[in-house]
mmCIF file of C-alpha atoms in Angstrom:
data_model
loop_
_atom_site.group_PDB
_atom_site.id
_atom_site.type_symbol
_atom_site.label_atom_id
_atom_site.label_comp_id
_atom_site.label_asym_id
_atom_site.label_seq_id
_atom_site.Cartn_x
_atom_site.Cartn_y
_atom_site.Cartn_z
ATOM 1 C CA UNK A 261 86.129 72.455 101.116
ATOM 2 C CA UNK A 262 85.924 68.700 100.334
ATOM 3 C CA UNK A 263 87.611 65.929 101.489
ATOM 4 C CA UNK A 264 89.713 65.164 98.328
ATOM 5 C CA UNK A 265 90.101 69.274 97.953
ATOM 6 C CA UNK A 266 91.692 69.620 100.702
ATOM 7 C CA UNK A 267 93.860 66.366 100.400
ATOM 8 C CA UNK A 268 95.238 68.189 96.807
ATOM 9 C CA UNK A 269 95.933 71.281 98.818
ATOM 10 C CA UNK A 270 98.555 68.935 101.415
ATOM 11 C CA UNK A 271 99.269 66.615 98.639
ATOM 12 C CA UNK A 272 100.762 70.102 96.681
ATOM 13 C CA UNK A 273 102.177 71.277 100.188
ATOM 14 C CA UNK A 274 104.303 68.387 100.204
ATOM 15 C CA UNK A 275 105.756 68.907 97.048
ATOM 16 C CA UNK A 276 106.599 72.137 97.546
ATOM 17 C CA UNK A 277 108.654 71.398 101.008
ATOM 18 C CA UNK A 278 110.973 68.559 99.087
ATOM 19 C CA UNK A 279 111.814 71.327 95.968
ATOM 20 C CA UNK A 280 113.985 74.673 95.946
ATOM 21 C CA UNK A 281 112.715 78.019 96.204
ATOM 22 C CA UNK A 282 110.633 78.260 92.809
ATOM 23 C CA UNK A 283 110.664 75.162 91.452
ATOM 24 C CA UNK A 284 108.691 71.889 92.225
ATOM 25 C CA UNK A 285 108.145 68.685 89.840
ATOM 26 C CA UNK A 286 108.245 70.961 86.607
ATOM 27 C CA UNK A 287 111.580 71.489 87.031
ATOM 28 C CA UNK A 288 112.360 69.459 83.150
ATOM 29 C CA UNK A 289 110.225 73.131 82.031
ATOM 30 C CA UNK A 290 112.059 74.907 79.355
ATOM 31 C CA UNK A 291 109.719 77.915 79.195
ATOM 32 C CA UNK A 292 111.408 81.034 79.754
ATOM 33 C CA UNK A 293 108.445 82.792 81.131
ATOM 34 C CA UNK A 294 107.822 80.538 83.723
ATOM 35 C CA UNK A 295 109.592 80.920 87.333
ATOM 36 C CA UNK A 296 107.944 78.669 89.412
ATOM 37 C CA UNK A 297 104.944 77.015 90.981
ATOM 38 C CA UNK A 298 103.590 76.315 95.023
ATOM 39 C CA UNK A 299 100.737 75.027 96.965
ATOM 40 C CA UNK A 300 97.647 75.718 96.050
ATOM 41 C CA UNK A 301 97.842 75.457 92.754
ATOM 42 C CA UNK A 302 99.661 78.323 92.212
ATOM 43 C CA UNK A 303 101.838 79.424 89.307
ATOM 44 C CA UNK A 304 104.514 81.991 89.068
ATOM 45 C CA UNK A 305 105.443 83.665 85.629
ATOM 46 C CA UNK A 306 107.589 86.865 84.005
ATOM 47 C CA UNK A 307 107.256 88.646 80.989
ATOM 48 C CA UNK A 308 110.381 90.313 79.684
ATOM 49 C CA UNK A 309 108.867 92.903 77.659
ATOM 50 C CA UNK A 310 104.874 93.172 77.363
ATOM 51 C CA UNK A 311 103.410 93.214 73.895
ATOM 52 C CA UNK A 312 102.207 97.032 73.156
ATOM 53 C CA UNK A 313 98.486 96.506 72.649
ATOM 54 C CA UNK A 314 98.131 94.283 76.093
ATOM 55 C CA UNK A 315 100.205 96.921 77.776
ATOM 56 C CA UNK A 316 97.352 99.180 76.489
ATOM 57 C CA UNK A 317 94.299 97.531 77.559
ATOM 58 C CA UNK A 318 95.799 96.595 81.063
ATOM 59 C CA UNK A 319 96.324 100.436 81.742
ATOM 60 C CA UNK A 320 100.173 99.739 83.010
ATOM 61 C CA UNK A 321 102.111 103.178 83.415
ATOM 62 C CA UNK A 322 103.797 103.680 80.184
ATOM 63 C CA UNK A 323 107.556 103.162 81.773
ATOM 64 C CA UNK A 324 106.628 99.864 82.810
ATOM 65 C CA UNK A 325 107.775 97.014 80.597
ATOM 66 C CA UNK A 326 107.702 93.805 82.608
ATOM 67 C CA UNK A 327 105.367 92.193 84.603
ATOM 68 C CA UNK A 328 105.874 89.229 86.545
ATOM 69 C CA UNK A 329 101.921 86.918 86.897
ATOM 70 C CA UNK A 330 100.725 84.651 89.856
ATOM 71 C CA UNK A 331 97.835 82.594 89.519
ATOM 72 C CA UNK A 332 95.921 79.903 91.735
ATOM 73 C CA UNK A 333 93.244 77.720 91.940
ATOM 74 C CA UNK A 334 93.024 77.929 95.608
ATOM 75 C CA UNK A 335 94.119 80.709 98.067
ATOM 76 C CA UNK A 336 93.325 84.669 98.005
ATOM 77 C CA UNK A 337 94.517 86.331 101.034
ATOM 78 C CA UNK A 338 97.645 84.099 101.797
ATOM 79 C CA UNK A 339 98.681 84.986 98.166
ATOM 80 C CA UNK A 340 98.080 88.715 99.330
ATOM 81 C CA UNK A 341 99.961 88.511 102.186
ATOM 82 C CA UNK A 342 102.970 87.204 100.233
ATOM 83 C CA UNK A 343 103.013 89.399 97.362
ATOM 84 C CA UNK A 344 103.051 92.365 99.806
ATOM 85 C CA UNK A 345 106.505 90.795 101.378
ATOM 86 C CA UNK A 346 107.837 90.767 97.645
ATOM 87 C CA UNK A 347 106.489 94.054 97.095
ATOM 88 C CA UNK A 348 108.169 95.597 100.397
ATOM 89 C CA UNK A 349 111.708 93.490 99.003
ATOM 90 C CA UNK A 350 111.769 94.572 94.610
ATOM 91 C CA UNK A 351 111.816 97.365 92.781
ATOM 92 C CA UNK A 352 108.024 96.484 91.787
ATOM 93 C CA UNK A 353 104.716 97.877 91.840
ATOM 94 C CA UNK A 354 101.315 95.580 92.813
ATOM 95 C CA UNK A 355 99.293 96.848 89.262
ATOM 96 C CA UNK A 356 96.101 94.319 89.537
ATOM 97 C CA UNK A 357 95.319 91.644 92.498
ATOM 98 C CA UNK A 358 91.608 89.841 91.838
ATOM 99 C CA UNK A 359 89.894 87.279 93.421
ATOM 100 C CA UNK A 360 87.752 84.258 91.291
ATOM 101 C CA UNK A 361 85.444 81.729 92.231
ATOM 102 C CA UNK A 362 87.368 78.892 92.081
ATOM 103 C CA UNK A 363 88.881 77.108 94.790
ATOM 104 C CA UNK A 364 88.554 73.869 93.049
ATOM 105 C CA UNK A 365 85.390 73.529 93.971
ATOM 106 C CA UNK A 366 85.005 74.424 97.676
ATOM 107 C CA UNK A 367 84.205 77.189 99.382
ATOM 108 C CA UNK A 368 86.539 80.155 98.738
ATOM 109 C CA UNK A 369 88.113 82.031 95.855
ATOM 110 C CA UNK A 370 91.647 81.463 93.568
ATOM 111 C CA UNK A 371 93.567 84.662 92.585
ATOM 112 C CA UNK A 372 95.868 86.831 90.341
ATOM 113 C CA UNK A 373 98.623 88.805 91.102
ATOM 114 C CA UNK A 374 100.444 91.160 88.412
ATOM 115 C CA UNK A 375 103.330 93.246 89.180
ATOM 116 C CA UNK A 376 104.866 95.769 87.230
ATOM 117 C CA UNK A 377 108.808 95.980 86.465
ATOM 118 C CA UNK A 378 110.967 98.297 84.484
ATOM 119 C CA UNK A 379 113.660 95.694 84.903
ATOM 120 C CA UNK A 380 112.791 92.345 84.420
ATOM 121 C CA UNK A 381 114.910 91.068 87.070
ATOM 122 C CA UNK A 382 112.337 92.709 89.838
ATOM 123 C CA UNK A 383 109.692 91.300 88.653
ATOM 124 C CA UNK A 384 110.771 87.546 88.282
ATOM 125 C CA UNK A 385 112.222 88.513 91.841
ATOM 126 C CA UNK A 386 109.249 89.469 93.206
ATOM 127 C CA UNK A 387 107.287 86.423 92.064
ATOM 128 C CA UNK A 388 110.258 83.689 93.842
ATOM 129 C CA UNK A 389 109.522 85.910 96.690
ATOM 130 C CA UNK A 390 105.478 85.326 96.689
ATOM 131 C CA UNK A 391 106.356 81.706 96.378
ATOM 132 C CA UNK A 392 108.847 81.704 98.693
ATOM 133 C CA UNK A 393 105.687 82.950 101.501
ATOM 134 C CA UNK A 394 103.413 80.393 100.516
ATOM 135 C CA UNK A 395 103.787 77.940 102.684
ATOM 136 C CA UNK A 396 104.152 80.259 105.651
ATOM 137 C CA UNK A 397 100.772 82.046 104.351
ATOM 138 C CA UNK A 398 99.145 79.174 104.569
ATOM 139 C CA UNK A 399 100.063 78.101 107.983
ATOM 140 C CA UNK A 400 97.178 80.315 109.028
ATOM 141 C CA UNK A 401 93.909 78.579 106.529
ATOM 142 C CA UNK A 402 92.803 75.375 108.419
ATOM 143 C CA UNK A 403 90.607 73.168 106.174
ATOM 144 C CA UNK A 404 87.829 70.765 106.637
ATOM 145 C CA UNK A 405 84.820 68.590 105.372
ATOM 146 C CA UNK A 406 82.435 71.430 106.242
ATOM 147 C CA UNK A 407 84.029 74.606 105.370
ATOM 148 C CA UNK A 408 87.473 76.372 106.458
ATOM 149 C CA UNK A 409 88.597 79.478 107.949
ATOM 150 C CA UNK A 410 91.811 82.029 108.071
ATOM 151 C CA UNK A 411 93.520 84.454 110.012
ATOM 152 C CA UNK A 412 95.855 86.533 108.958
ATOM 153 C CA UNK A 413 98.737 89.126 110.633
ATOM 154 C CA UNK A 414 100.802 91.603 109.480
ATOM 155 C CA UNK A 415 102.458 94.387 111.622
ATOM 156 C CA UNK A 416 103.078 96.995 108.496
ATOM 157 C CA UNK A 417 100.748 96.486 105.424
ATOM 158 C CA UNK A 418 101.989 97.518 102.226
ATOM 159 C CA UNK A 419 101.064 98.006 98.796
ATOM 160 C CA UNK A 420 99.767 94.141 98.002
ATOM 161 C CA UNK A 421 97.780 94.456 101.171
ATOM 162 C CA UNK A 422 96.107 98.538 99.804
ATOM 163 C CA UNK A 423 95.454 96.907 96.780
ATOM 164 C CA UNK A 424 93.494 94.283 97.408
ATOM 165 C CA UNK A 425 91.832 95.481 100.963
ATOM 166 C CA UNK A 426 92.528 99.088 100.866
ATOM 167 C CA UNK A 427 94.843 98.536 104.050
ATOM 168 C CA UNK A 428 96.121 101.456 105.733
ATOM 169 C CA UNK A 429 99.960 101.045 104.231
ATOM 170 C CA UNK A 430 102.772 101.131 107.382
ATOM 171 C CA UNK A 431 100.211 100.067 109.855
ATOM 172 C CA UNK A 432 99.320 96.716 111.574
ATOM 173 C CA UNK A 433 95.847 94.461 109.734
ATOM 174 C CA UNK A 434 93.961 91.816 110.309
ATOM 175 C CA UNK A 435 92.206 89.266 108.120
ATOM 176 C CA UNK A 436 89.468 87.048 109.111
ATOM 177 C CA UNK A 437 87.550 84.701 106.535
ATOM 178 C CA UNK A 438 84.750 82.223 107.612
ATOM 179 C CA UNK A 439 83.132 79.713 105.568
ATOM 180 C CA UNK A 440 80.936 78.830 105.457
ATOM 181 C CA UNK A 441 79.703 82.125 105.208
ATOM 182 C CA UNK A 442 77.745 82.106 108.960
ATOM 183 C CA UNK A 443 80.982 81.159 110.622
ATOM 184 C CA UNK A 444 82.475 84.459 109.189
ATOM 185 C CA UNK A 445 80.220 86.433 110.481
ATOM 186 C CA UNK A 446 80.435 85.576 113.702
ATOM 187 C CA UNK A 447 84.128 85.678 113.091
ATOM 188 C CA UNK A 448 83.921 89.351 112.159
ATOM 189 C CA UNK A 449 81.638 90.402 114.986
ATOM 190 C CA UNK A 450 84.217 88.088 117.829
ATOM 191 C CA UNK A 451 87.041 90.150 116.164
ATOM 192 C CA UNK A 452 85.438 94.118 116.358
ATOM 193 C CA UNK A 453 84.544 92.963 120.216
ATOM 194 C CA UNK A 454 87.499 92.363 121.500
ATOM 195 C CA UNK A 455 89.775 94.745 120.565
ATOM 196 C CA UNK A 456 90.138 98.610 119.961
ATOM 197 C CA UNK A 457 90.563 98.150 116.427
ATOM 198 C CA UNK A 458 89.175 99.799 113.157
ATOM 199 C CA UNK A 459 86.511 97.638 110.286
ATOM 200 C CA UNK A 460 88.717 98.352 106.807
ATOM 201 C CA UNK A 461 86.455 96.223 104.797
ATOM 202 C CA UNK A 462 83.687 93.417 104.894
ATOM 203 C CA UNK A 463 82.595 90.999 101.711
ATOM 204 C CA UNK A 464 80.166 88.299 101.909
ATOM 205 C CA UNK A 465 78.696 86.409 99.148
ATOM 206 C CA UNK A 466 77.137 88.309 97.354
ATOM 207 C CA UNK A 467 79.525 91.889 97.999
ATOM 208 C CA UNK A 468 83.159 92.183 97.559
ATOM 209 C CA UNK A 469 83.134 88.186 96.557
ATOM 210 C CA UNK A 470 83.284 86.231 93.820
ATOM 211 C CA UNK A 471 79.830 84.733 94.893
ATOM 212 C CA UNK A 472 82.167 82.657 97.493
ATOM 213 C CA UNK A 473 80.806 81.015 100.746
ATOM 214 C CA UNK A 474 82.761 82.979 102.930
ATOM 215 C CA UNK A 475 82.614 86.707 105.131
ATOM 216 C CA UNK A 476 84.982 87.951 105.248
ATOM 217 C CA UNK A 477 86.682 91.321 106.977
ATOM 218 C CA UNK A 478 89.373 93.444 107.691
ATOM 219 C CA UNK A 479 90.494 95.969 110.200
ATOM 220 C CA UNK A 480 93.476 98.087 111.176
ATOM 221 C CA UNK A 481 95.034 99.925 114.814
ATOM 222 C CA UNK A 482 97.423 99.066 117.435
ATOM 223 C CA UNK A 483 99.642 95.922 116.349
ATOM 224 C CA UNK A 484 98.599 94.394 119.662
ATOM 225 C CA UNK A 485 95.176 94.506 118.781
ATOM 226 C CA UNK A 486 94.894 93.628 115.980
ATOM 227 C CA UNK A 487 96.547 90.771 116.542
ATOM 228 C CA UNK A 488 94.841 89.937 119.552
ATOM 229 C CA UNK A 489 90.966 90.537 117.376
ATOM 230 C CA UNK A 490 92.591 88.073 115.005
ATOM 231 C CA UNK A 491 93.500 85.462 117.608
ATOM 232 C CA UNK A 492 89.999 85.695 118.886
ATOM 233 C CA UNK A 493 88.273 84.951 115.561
ATOM 234 C CA UNK A 494 90.353 81.901 115.109
ATOM 235 C CA UNK A 495 89.552 80.448 118.367
ATOM 236 C CA UNK A 496 85.562 80.923 117.639
ATOM 237 C CA UNK A 497 85.709 79.679 114.283
ATOM 238 C CA UNK A 498 87.649 76.714 115.006
ATOM 239 C CA UNK A 499 85.039 76.176 117.757
ATOM 240 C CA UNK A 500 82.279 76.473 115.625
ATOM 241 C CA UNK A 501 84.042 74.087 112.989
ATOM 242 C CA UNK A 502 84.646 71.157 115.756
ATOM 243 C CA UNK A 503 80.517 71.903 116.782
ATOM 244 C CA UNK A 504 80.110 70.557 113.520
ATOM 245 C CA UNK A 505 81.443 67.318 113.672
ATOM 246 C CA UNK A 506 84.882 68.274 111.917
ATOM 247 C CA UNK A 507 88.435 68.687 112.729
ATOM 248 C CA UNK A 508 89.548 71.704 110.821
ATOM 249 C CA UNK A 509 93.680 70.946 110.261
ATOM 250 C CA UNK A 510 96.662 74.056 109.371
ATOM 251 C CA UNK A 511 97.434 73.502 105.955
ATOM 252 C CA UNK A 512 101.032 73.830 106.830
ATOM 253 C CA UNK A 513 102.255 75.238 110.194
ATOM 254 C CA UNK A 514 100.448 77.608 112.444
ATOM 255 C CA UNK A 515 101.928 80.855 112.892
ATOM 256 C CA UNK A 516 99.777 82.652 115.407
#
């Protein structure tokens, strides 16, 4: 994550803070499908009645007519965490979570998340909730010129985390991410050794990621143990980046 990219992300946070929920500077957008935007160059859209042929190609359940779509240039796990809150609060299903090699040239991912619902109002509300939660979930992403780390924790995983990371629904769940990948591997090792947690997924530059320069693990277990492992991984990840002569900063405000 270079200094120019970090500045762009922080600038986008400031834009989001000064605008109403679901809106940023694109307040003049008169496209019906436009819901709003957020940090990480994120856009939220809704389609009230998806074209039949697209519906078929996307293999959606016939009962769903409407979809909500969120795509970002920067951020993967913060968006999934936000989507998890959205699906808990609305009558929608997560039908797709995809990560892409992006971050506008940085070390990580961009993402696309699709909600589906029978009523368009549910899809719209899910997108609004996701956008609202982004700033909070970017709080435990720390960036600097040399790389970045991410930490995410929830006491109760739901369907978005299950779709993206095979999280056991209803259980405490943690995610650690480190870039360059060596940082992520050390964070993973520390997380697994710190408390009694069960690893769920492991992803590296060539396996499980879109060739991002990251190592990512997810794990579940007792709420206290998962949180303890996430915090231990954070401390060692920040320590390594600082050892590289960097000053990693939260992109918004830390939660953990």
